[in-house]
XYZ file of C-alpha atoms in Angstrom:
620
model
C 37.716 -22.761 39.189
C 35.205 -22.821 36.381
C 34.010 -26.225 37.510
C 33.459 -25.004 41.087
C 31.399 -22.043 39.905
C 29.366 -24.275 37.611
C 28.648 -26.711 40.466
C 27.400 -23.861 42.649
C 25.106 -22.678 39.908
C 23.558 -26.103 39.486
C 23.260 -26.435 43.254
C 21.150 -23.266 43.290
C 19.207 -24.584 40.323
C 18.280 -27.679 42.318
C 17.281 -25.609 45.351
C 15.055 -23.373 43.222
C 13.396 -26.204 41.331
C 10.714 -26.718 43.997
C 10.141 -23.386 45.709
C 7.960 -23.426 48.795
C 8.398 -19.863 50.020
C 9.097 -17.118 47.482
C 10.947 -15.016 50.039
C 13.565 -17.749 50.281
C 13.595 -18.191 46.498
C 14.118 -14.486 45.926
C 17.017 -14.484 48.371
C 18.588 -17.424 46.553
C 18.172 -15.626 43.209
C 20.001 -12.577 44.563
C 22.775 -14.795 45.880
C 23.026 -16.502 42.512
C 23.264 -13.154 40.701
C 25.891 -11.828 43.140
C 27.985 -14.925 42.674
C 27.868 -14.578 38.888
C 28.796 -10.891 39.075
C 31.666 -11.345 41.544
C 33.169 -14.405 39.891
C 36.634 -13.636 38.468
C 35.980 -15.990 35.583
C 35.420 -14.426 32.178
C 32.998 -17.077 30.950
C 29.652 -16.283 29.290
C 28.058 -19.331 30.883
C 28.704 -17.885 34.366
C 26.398 -14.959 33.615
C 24.005 -16.740 31.267
C 23.341 -19.773 33.452
C 21.601 -17.830 36.262
C 19.303 -16.202 33.709
C 18.423 -19.597 32.279
C 17.736 -20.956 35.760
C 15.410 -18.069 36.584
C 13.816 -18.406 33.155
C 12.985 -22.051 33.774
C 11.777 -21.286 37.273
C 9.337 -18.682 35.946
C 8.079 -20.939 33.144
C 7.222 -23.629 35.698
C 5.539 -21.210 38.134
C 3.118 -18.975 36.274
C 0.876 -18.010 39.219
C 3.023 -15.214 40.572
C 1.791 -11.949 41.980
C 2.665 -8.623 40.399
C 4.981 -7.764 43.275
C 6.811 -11.072 42.928
C 7.201 -10.315 39.228
C 8.851 -7.000 39.908
C 11.072 -8.339 42.711
C 12.476 -11.028 40.426
C 13.063 -8.548 37.571
C 14.899 -6.146 39.899
C 16.975 -9.013 41.319
C 18.278 -10.149 37.902
C 18.611 -6.618 36.456
C 22.447 -6.423 36.994
C 22.929 -9.522 34.829
C 20.813 -8.063 32.025
C 23.179 -5.135 31.512
C 25.600 -7.340 29.564
C 23.484 -10.351 28.588
C 20.449 -10.942 26.406
C 17.490 -12.501 28.251
C 16.680 -16.120 27.271
C 13.471 -16.771 25.260
C 11.313 -17.814 28.225
C 12.481 -14.797 30.176
C 11.512 -12.595 27.216
C 8.026 -14.068 27.379
C 7.915 -13.169 31.073
C 9.045 -9.601 30.296
C 6.426 -9.290 27.536
C 3.714 -10.322 29.948
C 4.853 -7.707 32.449
C 4.873 -4.979 29.744
C 1.307 -5.874 28.741
C -0.067 -6.150 32.269
C 1.821 -3.279 33.944
C 2.973 -0.839 31.232
C 3.167 2.044 33.730
C 5.430 0.175 36.154
C 8.758 1.891 36.868
C 10.425 -1.448 36.171
C 9.663 -0.903 32.474
C 11.546 2.389 32.407
C 14.375 1.644 34.833
C 15.146 -2.011 34.110
C 13.875 -2.782 30.613
C 15.194 0.363 28.891
C 18.915 -0.588 29.027
C 18.025 -4.156 28.060
C 16.158 -3.040 24.934
C 18.894 -0.538 24.090
C 21.435 -3.321 24.206
C 19.288 -5.543 21.987
C 18.939 -2.809 19.351
C 22.629 -1.825 19.361
C 23.974 -5.314 18.727
C 23.912 -7.479 15.637
C 20.647 -9.284 15.928
C 19.074 -12.054 13.898
C 15.460 -11.696 14.955
C 14.612 -14.700 12.792
C 16.504 -16.873 15.261
C 15.428 -14.815 18.296
C 11.802 -13.802 17.587
C 10.989 -13.338 21.270
C 13.634 -10.653 21.623
C 11.864 -8.793 18.835
C 8.496 -9.350 20.488
C 9.881 -8.081 23.790
C 11.181 -4.924 22.077
C 7.780 -4.416 20.472
C 5.940 -4.829 23.782
C 8.386 -2.473 25.509
C 7.690 0.254 22.916
C 3.939 -0.258 23.295
C 4.343 0.039 27.081
C 6.130 3.376 26.609
C 3.245 4.500 24.431
C 0.807 3.729 27.265
C 2.439 6.289 29.557
C 0.838 9.691 30.049
C 3.120 11.418 27.549
C 2.579 8.601 25.040
C 4.446 9.158 21.788
C 6.620 11.837 23.365
C 8.223 9.127 25.516
C 8.672 6.910 22.447
C 10.201 9.855 20.578
C 12.715 10.453 23.386
C 13.615 6.762 23.322
C 14.276 6.921 19.560
C 16.404 10.035 20.122
C 18.401 8.202 22.782
C 19.045 5.371 20.338
C 20.250 7.808 17.667
C 22.411 9.876 19.994
C 22.996 13.631 20.217
C 25.261 13.939 17.166
C 24.296 14.165 13.514
C 25.251 10.545 12.893
C 24.205 7.493 14.873
C 27.265 5.647 16.229
C 25.487 2.274 16.214
C 24.791 1.035 12.656
C 22.567 -1.866 13.768
C 19.975 0.311 15.535
C 18.091 1.364 12.398
C 17.648 -2.086 10.755
C 16.686 -3.602 14.115
C 14.087 -0.885 14.770
C 12.689 -1.304 11.262
C 12.463 -5.086 11.749
C 10.500 -4.544 14.980
C 8.139 -2.066 13.286
C 7.515 -4.324 10.284
C 6.732 -7.306 12.512
C 4.374 -5.204 14.642
C 2.550 -3.802 11.585
C 2.193 -7.289 10.129
C 0.701 -8.516 13.414
C -2.072 -5.919 13.121
C -3.361 -7.629 9.969
C -2.358 -11.145 11.011
C -5.826 -12.291 12.015
C -7.370 -11.309 8.678
C -4.486 -12.861 6.718
C -4.785 -16.146 8.619
C -8.578 -16.177 8.432
C -8.298 -15.827 4.666
C -5.947 -18.774 4.101
C -6.943 -20.718 7.249
C -3.352 -20.972 8.476
C -2.352 -20.850 12.158
C -1.391 -17.471 13.611
C 1.920 -16.771 15.321
C 0.128 -16.847 18.656
C -1.280 -20.296 17.875
C 2.138 -21.533 16.780
C 3.648 -20.341 20.062
C 0.892 -22.001 22.085
C 0.678 -25.148 19.996
C -1.335 -25.093 16.788
C -4.969 -26.073 16.947
C -6.130 -29.282 15.423
C -7.769 -28.947 12.005
C -11.169 -29.659 13.522
C -10.727 -26.779 15.973
C -9.747 -24.201 13.401
C -12.322 -21.769 12.109
C -13.752 -22.532 8.659
C -12.388 -20.866 5.543
C -14.109 -17.580 4.746
C -16.573 -17.887 1.846
C -15.150 -15.287 -0.568
C -17.274 -15.048 -3.723
C -15.473 -14.522 -7.040
C -17.926 -13.203 -9.579
C -18.006 -13.210 -13.359
C -15.500 -11.774 -15.802
C -17.040 -8.988 -17.860
C -15.962 -8.328 -21.453
C -15.619 -4.826 -22.791
C -16.774 -3.977 -26.304
C -14.539 -0.980 -26.809
C -14.052 -1.453 -30.507
C -13.690 -4.141 -33.133
C -9.907 -3.860 -32.821
C -9.404 -3.951 -29.031
C -10.831 -6.080 -26.243
C -10.538 -5.635 -22.525
C -11.380 -8.297 -19.957
C -11.916 -7.951 -16.234
C -12.611 -10.023 -13.134
C -14.530 -8.092 -10.518
C -15.086 -8.798 -6.841
C -18.387 -7.529 -5.515
C -18.765 -6.519 -1.889
C -17.432 -9.086 0.593
C -17.479 -8.499 4.346
C -15.068 -10.294 6.660
C -15.558 -9.838 10.406
C -13.634 -11.096 13.402
C -12.920 -10.022 16.942
C -9.905 -7.968 15.905
C -10.468 -6.809 12.327
C -13.360 -5.996 10.036
C -12.699 -5.831 6.293
C -14.981 -4.911 3.445
C -13.620 -5.564 -0.029
C -15.610 -3.144 -2.130
C -14.250 -3.864 -5.570
C -11.206 -5.351 -7.235
C -10.648 -4.713 -10.884
C -7.863 -5.380 -13.300
C -7.881 -4.131 -16.834
C -5.533 -5.757 -19.321
C -5.494 -4.385 -22.843
C -5.369 -7.109 -25.443
C -5.340 -5.915 -29.045
C -6.996 -8.263 -31.492
C -6.307 -6.714 -34.855
C -6.955 -8.804 -37.908
C -4.093 -10.383 -39.746
C -2.271 -8.070 -42.051
C -3.561 -4.970 -40.273
C -0.740 -2.398 -40.309
C -2.655 0.242 -38.366
C -1.100 1.761 -35.244
C -2.267 0.447 -31.872
C -5.345 2.088 -30.471
C -5.156 4.629 -27.678
C -6.771 2.078 -25.414
C -3.607 0.004 -25.718
C -1.408 3.048 -25.159
C -3.203 4.943 -22.419
C -5.540 2.656 -20.530
C -4.779 2.946 -16.827
C -5.940 0.109 -14.636
C -8.030 1.181 -11.668
C -6.711 0.658 -8.176
C -6.052 -2.990 -7.461
C -8.400 -2.962 -4.515
C -10.325 -0.591 -2.345
C -10.635 -1.902 1.173
C -12.535 -0.478 4.077
C -10.604 -1.906 7.026
C -11.457 -1.373 10.655
C -8.895 -2.687 13.141
C -9.639 -3.622 16.727
C -8.599 -1.134 19.460
C -5.363 -2.928 20.377
C -4.325 -3.473 16.748
C -5.136 0.157 15.978
C -2.891 1.369 18.801
C -0.103 -0.958 17.720
C -0.324 0.220 14.114
C -0.393 3.922 15.021
C 2.598 3.598 17.361
C 4.897 1.755 14.958
C 3.989 3.827 11.902
C 4.817 6.883 13.995
C 8.226 5.341 14.710
C 8.852 4.961 10.966
C 7.965 8.637 10.586
C 10.426 9.544 13.350
C 13.159 7.461 11.703
C 12.634 9.275 8.400
C 13.330 12.636 10.075
C 16.997 11.774 10.664
C 19.165 12.678 7.659
C 21.753 9.986 8.323
C 19.111 7.258 8.697
C 17.031 8.240 5.676
C 19.165 6.565 2.951
C 19.207 3.218 4.761
C 15.530 3.504 5.674
C 14.615 4.187 2.034
C 16.639 1.151 0.979
C 14.992 -1.066 3.618
C 11.494 0.018 2.571
C 12.132 -0.007 -1.195
C 10.944 -3.637 -1.600
C 7.665 -2.564 0.133
C 7.896 -5.126 2.958
C 4.298 -4.680 4.103
C 1.357 -7.077 3.670
C -0.976 -6.119 0.821
C -3.770 -5.786 3.369
C -1.847 -2.889 4.940
C -1.319 -1.211 1.558
C -5.067 -1.443 0.932
C -5.794 0.109 4.346
C -6.458 3.819 3.849
C -5.407 4.805 7.370
C -2.060 3.022 7.075
C -1.134 4.433 3.656
C -2.202 7.910 4.741
C 0.138 7.808 7.743
C 2.980 6.178 5.802
C 2.671 8.910 3.179
C 4.744 11.194 5.422
C 7.693 8.800 5.125
C 7.404 8.601 1.332
C 7.210 12.400 1.133
C 10.456 12.646 3.108
C 12.093 10.338 0.547
C 10.689 12.403 -2.336
C 11.915 15.679 -0.839
C 15.428 14.406 -0.144
C 17.863 15.778 -2.768
C 20.183 12.763 -2.521
C 19.861 10.303 -5.371
C 20.475 7.324 -3.073
C 17.282 8.270 -1.214
C 14.792 9.344 -3.873
C 15.879 6.609 -6.303
C 14.403 4.132 -3.782
C 10.945 5.419 -4.758
C 11.287 3.351 -7.921
C 10.638 -0.380 -7.973
C 13.419 -2.585 -6.696
C 13.274 -4.663 -9.891
C 11.420 -4.778 -13.183
C 7.863 -6.036 -13.018
C 7.387 -5.156 -9.344
C 5.607 -2.031 -8.134
C 7.474 0.557 -6.092
C 6.258 3.536 -4.076
C 6.260 5.507 -7.331
C 3.620 3.169 -8.749
C 1.560 2.740 -5.559
C 1.078 6.481 -5.013
C 0.350 7.325 -8.659
C -3.255 8.204 -9.655
C -5.126 4.920 -9.767
C -2.539 3.259 -7.520
C -3.673 1.370 -4.454
C -2.259 3.968 -2.024
C -3.160 7.178 -3.880
C -5.548 9.399 -1.911
C -4.492 12.883 -3.005
C -5.328 13.018 -6.744
C -1.649 12.534 -7.588
C 0.059 15.343 -5.637
C 2.689 13.040 -4.134
C 3.160 11.316 -7.504
C 3.817 14.710 -9.127
C 6.406 15.605 -6.484
C 8.112 12.243 -7.046
C 8.297 12.873 -10.786
C 9.615 16.386 -10.134
C 12.502 15.241 -7.941
C 13.361 12.325 -10.247
C 13.363 14.553 -13.314
C 15.572 17.035 -11.479
C 18.298 14.458 -10.933
C 20.079 12.097 -13.259
C 16.715 10.607 -14.222
C 16.072 13.437 -16.681
C 16.781 11.044 -19.515
C 14.955 9.540 -22.414
C 14.861 6.204 -20.605
C 12.847 7.632 -17.726
C 10.470 9.385 -20.122
C 10.005 6.149 -22.035
C 9.101 4.400 -18.775
C 6.527 7.092 -17.974
C 5.082 6.912 -21.480
C 4.699 3.137 -21.271
C 3.307 2.850 -17.746
C 2.083 6.215 -16.432
C 1.047 8.282 -19.455
C -2.594 8.327 -18.334
C -1.859 9.790 -14.867
C 0.584 12.291 -16.377
C -2.046 13.513 -18.839
C -4.729 13.710 -16.164
C -2.562 15.848 -13.875
C -1.449 18.040 -16.796
C -5.113 18.501 -17.697
C -5.589 19.842 -14.159
C -2.746 22.316 -14.527
C 0.173 20.567 -12.806
C 3.301 22.266 -14.153
C 5.592 19.270 -13.656
C 3.329 17.082 -15.764
C 3.017 19.784 -18.427
C 6.812 19.781 -18.660
C 6.830 15.980 -18.887
C 4.383 15.964 -21.824
C 6.364 18.672 -23.610
C 9.564 16.665 -23.191
C 7.845 13.547 -24.558
C 6.911 15.483 -27.675
C 10.329 17.093 -27.963
C 12.239 13.808 -27.603
C 9.823 11.956 -29.937
C 8.926 9.491 -27.187
C 5.389 9.007 -28.562
C 5.084 7.456 -32.024
C 1.306 7.197 -32.256
C -0.189 10.229 -34.018
C -3.498 10.021 -32.165
C -1.661 9.977 -28.835
C 0.449 12.957 -29.870
C -2.677 14.878 -30.823
C -4.305 14.038 -27.487
C -1.197 15.295 -25.662
C -1.336 18.517 -27.675
C -5.013 18.987 -26.783
C -4.180 18.348 -23.135
C -1.417 20.965 -23.189
C -3.671 23.546 -24.823
C -6.360 23.079 -22.195
C -4.461 25.127 -19.562
C -2.632 28.443 -19.666
C 0.696 27.035 -18.496
C 0.428 24.164 -20.967
C -0.475 26.470 -23.843
C 2.507 28.713 -23.102
C 5.000 25.854 -22.889
C 3.591 24.185 -25.984
C 3.956 27.394 -27.999
C 7.590 27.569 -26.930
C 8.031 23.974 -28.007
C 6.410 24.640 -31.383
C 8.811 27.472 -31.986
C 11.594 24.898 -31.736
C 9.881 22.150 -33.711
C 7.935 22.878 -36.872
C 6.836 19.238 -37.173
C 4.374 19.652 -34.311
C 2.664 22.514 -36.096
C 2.310 20.379 -39.204
C 0.834 17.524 -37.166
C -1.737 19.820 -35.624
C -2.830 21.192 -38.998
C -3.880 17.694 -40.111
C -6.818 17.752 -37.668
C -7.678 16.159 -34.362
C -7.185 12.521 -33.321
C -9.470 9.719 -34.434
C -9.125 7.863 -31.127
C -9.110 9.184 -27.595
C -8.886 7.596 -24.127
C -9.484 9.646 -21.025
C -7.231 8.569 -18.123
C -8.732 6.648 -15.227
C -10.317 8.776 -12.456
C -11.030 11.674 -14.841
C -14.161 13.719 -14.129
C -16.796 15.538 -16.193
C -14.780 18.732 -15.768
C -11.621 17.040 -17.085
C -13.470 15.816 -20.180
C -15.008 19.239 -20.800
C -11.618 20.934 -20.444
C -9.995 18.516 -22.875
C -12.707 18.645 -25.541
C -12.743 22.437 -25.450
C -8.993 22.697 -26.009
C -8.828 21.657 -29.665
C -10.513 20.187 -32.687
C -12.094 16.750 -32.280
C -14.181 16.682 -35.443
C -12.376 13.523 -36.602
C -12.848 11.621 -33.342
C -14.357 8.164 -34.002
C -13.385 6.123 -30.929
C -13.740 7.473 -27.370
C -13.059 5.471 -24.198
C -14.177 6.829 -20.809
C -13.843 3.466 -19.074
C -13.101 3.534 -15.311
C -13.437 7.297 -15.130
C -15.720 9.269 -12.815
C -17.841 10.804 -15.563
C -21.638 11.044 -15.179
C -24.609 11.800 -17.420
C -23.578 15.460 -17.267
C -20.830 14.799 -19.831
C -23.407 13.847 -22.488
C -23.790 17.490 -23.525
C -20.128 17.420 -24.620
C -20.319 13.997 -26.255
C -23.136 15.008 -28.587
C -20.808 17.622 -30.120
C -18.623 14.860 -31.625
C -20.179 14.341 -35.077
C -17.890 11.492 -36.212
C -18.160 9.378 -33.053
C -18.785 5.693 -33.832
C -17.480 3.842 -30.762
C -18.121 4.883 -27.148
C -16.899 3.018 -24.051
C -18.590 3.920 -20.746
C -17.572 0.783 -18.848
C -17.748 1.174 -15.046
C -18.733 4.856 -15.015
C -21.665 6.679 -13.391
C -23.258 7.447 -16.746
C -27.045 6.993 -16.353
C -30.436 7.177 -18.049
C -30.479 10.953 -18.581
C -27.234 10.780 -20.530
C -28.463 7.856 -22.629
C -31.594 9.729 -23.684
C -29.489 12.694 -24.834
C -27.074 10.463 -26.764
C -29.928 8.677 -28.537
C -31.240 11.988 -29.865
C -27.934 13.206 -31.364
C -25.431 10.353 -31.942
C -27.483 8.440 -34.485
C -24.344 7.123 -36.242
C -22.958 5.373 -33.138
C -22.044 1.730 -33.891
C -20.421 0.378 -30.695
C -21.621 1.236 -27.170
C -20.345 -0.280 -23.916
C -22.552 0.253 -20.847
C -21.101 -2.583 -18.760
C -21.512 -1.974 -15.013
C -23.188 1.414 -15.378
C -26.305 2.452 -13.398
C -28.552 2.555 -16.494
C -32.077 1.068 -16.298
C -34.889 0.221 -18.703
C -35.934 3.882 -18.751
C -32.708 4.868 -20.489
C -32.027 1.684 -22.437
C -35.379 1.914 -24.262
C -34.191 5.186 -25.814
C -31.459 3.274 -27.656
C -34.074 1.855 -30.016
C -33.698 5.000 -32.158
C -29.964 4.368 -32.736
C -30.382 2.177 -35.833
C -26.629 2.026 -36.557
C -25.793 0.135 -33.370
C -24.122 -3.170 -34.195
C -22.442 -3.908 -30.826
C -24.030 -3.260 -27.423
C -22.725 -4.302 -24.007
C -25.296 -4.175 -21.175
C -23.490 -6.632 -18.897
C -24.305 -6.157 -15.176
C -26.933 -3.456 -15.704
C -30.596 -3.332 -14.644
C -31.821 -4.521 -18.027
C -35.119 -6.440 -17.986
C -36.076 -9.261 -20.335
C -38.912 -7.225 -21.938
C -36.635 -4.290 -22.743
C -34.070 -6.628 -24.262
C -36.672 -8.183 -26.571
C -37.851 -4.716 -27.559
C -34.300 -3.601 -28.442
C -33.659 -6.714 -30.530
C -36.820 -6.049 -32.516
C -36.024 -2.369 -33.191
C -32.261 -2.598 -33.867
C -31.846 -4.671 -37.026
C -28.058 -4.194 -37.298
C -27.347 -5.407 -33.766
C -24.962 -8.376 -34.084
C -23.012 -8.435 -30.812
C -24.904 -8.185 -27.505
C -23.760 -8.904 -23.952
C -26.583 -9.228 -21.399
C -24.856 -11.434 -18.844
C -25.766 -10.932 -15.189
C -28.975 -9.140 -16.071
C -32.599 -10.268 -15.882
C -32.438 -10.982 -19.610
C -29.563 -13.470 -19.229
């Protein structure tokens, strides 16, 4: 019996191989489908073979009208209720979704097909066209008048009316579709960067090397040293502005900076590490201004919205947090402000969830790899809210089993700068964190402890909590009586107001080394700096400190020995004023608007100047 049915199928296959009139072909397709449906045989090949025949027929006849498209889809629809479409048929369905997204065929025929795909175990790696078909179907729903409302109803139908989804494969399959779609939005830029073929080119046959577009000329500029002090050196590789343009994506890489503290103390030096080693917070890895093409923008918005919808279901949230914990997005997406701003809703849902299995996924999946906790911290690549989301993450983690010395140690080692910056701005969670660090003796460095104390005393809530802490620990009072710190590092992204608030909170008469590197301070902070009588080393690397501030410093800080002005907007007008600072022995003017004449003048008037960096200036 099976052999008879198989012979009939191949007979129809032969008849359909050279169609002359599509009316006849369509009739034969319907007959073929009816035969497969009415056959008493329980054999997968009986149902799958007609789909493969139609799939081959369509691949060999691409010049079909829209009506012929729809007639064929309607004819084979009964077979699709219990069978996955073959790859070539998926390509045909994708084309129909793109060309006629408002067709009723999409809603009436494709919906049960996609639902079946998502509910079953699916290896999209082996069946990428099924994933692409699902993606195109969702985009077609988004093109309807109601747009995302239709997509939302589809997601609801996949979850079901109860509090728990009865189909465990739906969530991972939906996430796989969303991740692939989001990656495709940045695919052209990624491939243009490394000159590799795109998925579309692979499907259509990769171009020959001579046909491929040339590699983009990205310019890597000089590393710039930082003369912070004689005991610590920082090095950096910066990327100046690079513009990449294509038909689908426009990217401007404004600046990439990485700061790596590297202490260089002399042999036998038993002194504690400097605050620069303890507190220096690297700036954001990259700041990208990305403009997607219209189609890519719609695709991105639709699938990010789906991730947001998925995060609203309580039963899906733990698995979704686990799936996204490794951060399975291209780095171009994480550097795209629009993407991270939209995705922030999902991360907030994880942070607000009281279940440990959910909010623990905010942490990195393994040591040495960033997690959402790191990416949304102040200075992180995705942070756009001055640390509000980071503070809420810390709050929920501290409220669970993470309220341990181990977690505090991790914060002290990696995120002390952001914690101090937010505490300086009055965030109660961060004030509590700093108090706990002092109470549990997490910080060994006296200068760092004194800076934390000054930070706490700069706000009313911090002052109150610190007084309560001092009542429990007399040692802190004794430490404070010894005077202020000798070294101080302001966290990255701090402002003039943050510096003023900190310096007004305690005694800094002993301060000798101050680093404001990678902060947002300007010349306005000079009026506070000149009140530091013992200051010998000042680091202004990559700030907006200008000529007006330099002139004020030169009049009051005559004992300054080390000054770093690397990548600041200073010009000859301000640099000439430094000639009165006779104690200067180390001066970094790398990447400033220094002229050769001004440099010669400074060398003649500063006899103690031994270390000078004038690279990437006119004097170089």
